[in-house]
C-alpha positions as a printed Julia matrix, in Angstrom:
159×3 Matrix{Float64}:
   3.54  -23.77   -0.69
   4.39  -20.21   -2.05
   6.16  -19.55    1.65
   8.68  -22.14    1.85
  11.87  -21.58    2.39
  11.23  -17.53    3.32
  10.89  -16.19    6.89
  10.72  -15.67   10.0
   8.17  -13.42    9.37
   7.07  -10.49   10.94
   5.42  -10.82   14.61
   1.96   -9.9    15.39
   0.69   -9.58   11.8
  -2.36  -12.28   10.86
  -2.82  -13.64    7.48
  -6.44  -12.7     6.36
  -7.26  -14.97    2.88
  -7.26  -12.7     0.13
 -10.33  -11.59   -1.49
 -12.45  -12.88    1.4
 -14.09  -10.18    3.42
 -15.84  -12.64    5.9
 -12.39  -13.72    7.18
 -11.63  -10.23    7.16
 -15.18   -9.27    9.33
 -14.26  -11.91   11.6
 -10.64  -10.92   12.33
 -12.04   -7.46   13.02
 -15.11   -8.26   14.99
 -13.3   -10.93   17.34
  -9.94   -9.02   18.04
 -10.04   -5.18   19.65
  -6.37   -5.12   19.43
  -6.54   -5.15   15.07
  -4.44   -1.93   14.75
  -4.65   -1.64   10.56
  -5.2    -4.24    7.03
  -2.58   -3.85    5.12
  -3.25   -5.02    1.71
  -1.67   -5.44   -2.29
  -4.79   -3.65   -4.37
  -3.56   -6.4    -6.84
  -1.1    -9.31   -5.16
   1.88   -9.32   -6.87
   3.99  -12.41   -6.28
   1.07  -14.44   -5.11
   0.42  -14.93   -8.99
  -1.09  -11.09  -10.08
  -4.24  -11.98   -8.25
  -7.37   -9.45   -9.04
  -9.38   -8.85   -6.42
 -13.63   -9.27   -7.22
 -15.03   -5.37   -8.35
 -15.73   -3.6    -5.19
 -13.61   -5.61   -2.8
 -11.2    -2.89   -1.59
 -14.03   -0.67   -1.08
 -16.2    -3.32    1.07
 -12.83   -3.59    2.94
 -12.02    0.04    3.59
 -15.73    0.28    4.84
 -15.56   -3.11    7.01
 -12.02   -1.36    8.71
 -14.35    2.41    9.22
 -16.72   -0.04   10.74
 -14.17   -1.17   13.39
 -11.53    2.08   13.04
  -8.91    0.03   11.6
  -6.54    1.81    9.37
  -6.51    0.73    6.06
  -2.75    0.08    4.21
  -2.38   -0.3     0.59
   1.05   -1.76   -0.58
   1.44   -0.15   -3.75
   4.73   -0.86   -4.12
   4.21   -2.95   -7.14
   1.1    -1.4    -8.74
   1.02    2.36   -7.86
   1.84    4.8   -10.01
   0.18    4.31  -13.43
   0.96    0.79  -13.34
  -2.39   -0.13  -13.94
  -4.52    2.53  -15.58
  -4.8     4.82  -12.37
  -2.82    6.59  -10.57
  -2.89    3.71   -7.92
  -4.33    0.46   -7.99
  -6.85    1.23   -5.09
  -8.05    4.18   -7.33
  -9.75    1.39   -9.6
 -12.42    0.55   -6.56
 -12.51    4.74   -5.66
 -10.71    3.5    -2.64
  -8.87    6.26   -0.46
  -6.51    4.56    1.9
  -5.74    5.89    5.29
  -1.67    5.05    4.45
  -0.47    4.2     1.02
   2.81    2.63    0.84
   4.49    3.29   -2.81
   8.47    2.06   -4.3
   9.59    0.87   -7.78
   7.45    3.25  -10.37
   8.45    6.0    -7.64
  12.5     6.13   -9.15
  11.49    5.1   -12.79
  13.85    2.07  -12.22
  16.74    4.18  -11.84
  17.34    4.9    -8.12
  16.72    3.19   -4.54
  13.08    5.35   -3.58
  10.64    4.41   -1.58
   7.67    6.71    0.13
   4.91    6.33    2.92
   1.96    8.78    2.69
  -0.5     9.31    5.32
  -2.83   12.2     6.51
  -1.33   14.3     8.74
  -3.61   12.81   12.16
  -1.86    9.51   11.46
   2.02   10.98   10.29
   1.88   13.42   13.07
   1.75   10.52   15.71
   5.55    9.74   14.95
   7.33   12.29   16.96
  11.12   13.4    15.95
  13.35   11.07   17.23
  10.74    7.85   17.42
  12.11    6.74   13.81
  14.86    6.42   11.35
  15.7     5.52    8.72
  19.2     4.74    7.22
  18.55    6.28    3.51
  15.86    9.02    4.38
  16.03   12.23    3.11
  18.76   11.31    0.12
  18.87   14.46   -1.75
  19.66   12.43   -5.14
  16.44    9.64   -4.27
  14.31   12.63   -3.89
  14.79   14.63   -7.14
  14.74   11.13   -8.86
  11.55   10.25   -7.4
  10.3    14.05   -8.11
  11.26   13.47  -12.01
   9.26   10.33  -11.99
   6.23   11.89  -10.9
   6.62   14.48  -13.38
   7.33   12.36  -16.13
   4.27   10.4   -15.33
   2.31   13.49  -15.22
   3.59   14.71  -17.96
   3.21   12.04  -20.68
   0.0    10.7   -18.72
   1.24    7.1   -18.63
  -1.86    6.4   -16.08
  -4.16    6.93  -18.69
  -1.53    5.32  -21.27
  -1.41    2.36  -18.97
């Protein structure tokens, strides 16, 4: 079993089977208190597992169905990693909070961003949470000459 040996692991969060948007119906239909699914576009230590075509987008419209937020972990494949821009970007899939790392610093600094639309960002108010490396002045302008660089040279399309 791919799990043994890690955890605890977080409270309150229910494993859905990947790739199987019955599970995911059911999980949504049967429980009111389903706040968001947070999914990899691609899984990335679970063996690079491809989802089928059009499985993020039956997913983002199963969670507008039920007003679930949608969460893509693109930690691993955002950021031209796989052809696009993000992974999601493969199924035209617009997620309501994208969560991006690695590709962000170019491999050469700690950076790590969460983007949301403002209804959803604007619910943290100032004081509600921290963070012990936000707002490094260095992480920033490394993670601003990443996203130049890949706009630049157009390594999405180069992917």
């Amino acid at each position: 079993e791919s799990s043994g040996g890690f955890g605890p692991f977080v409270p309150n969060f229910d494993l859905i089977p990947y790739n199987d948007l019955d599970a995911l119906e059911e999980k949504l239909f049967s429980d009111p208190n389903v706040a968001a699914f947070m999914v990899e576009p691609i899984q990335g230590e679970a063996g690079v597992v491809v989802p089928d075509e059009g499985y993020l987008s039956k997913a983002k419209a199963l969670c507008e169905k039920y007003n679930i937020l949608l969460i893509a972990d693109e930690v691993q494949t955002g950021l031209a990693r796989t052809g696009k821009m993000l992974a999601s970007d493969h199924d035209g899939v617009k997620p309501d909070i994208i969560v991006l790392g690695k590709a962000l610093s170019g491999g050469v600094f700690p950076v790590s961003a969460v983007l949301a639309r403002d209804e959803i960002m604007l619910t943290i108010k100032p004081g509600q949470h921290g963070s012990t490396y936000g707002g490094n002045p260095i992480a920033a302008r490394v993670g601003i000459a990443a996203l130049e660089v890949l706009r630049d040279e157009n390594l999405a399309e180069n992917a």
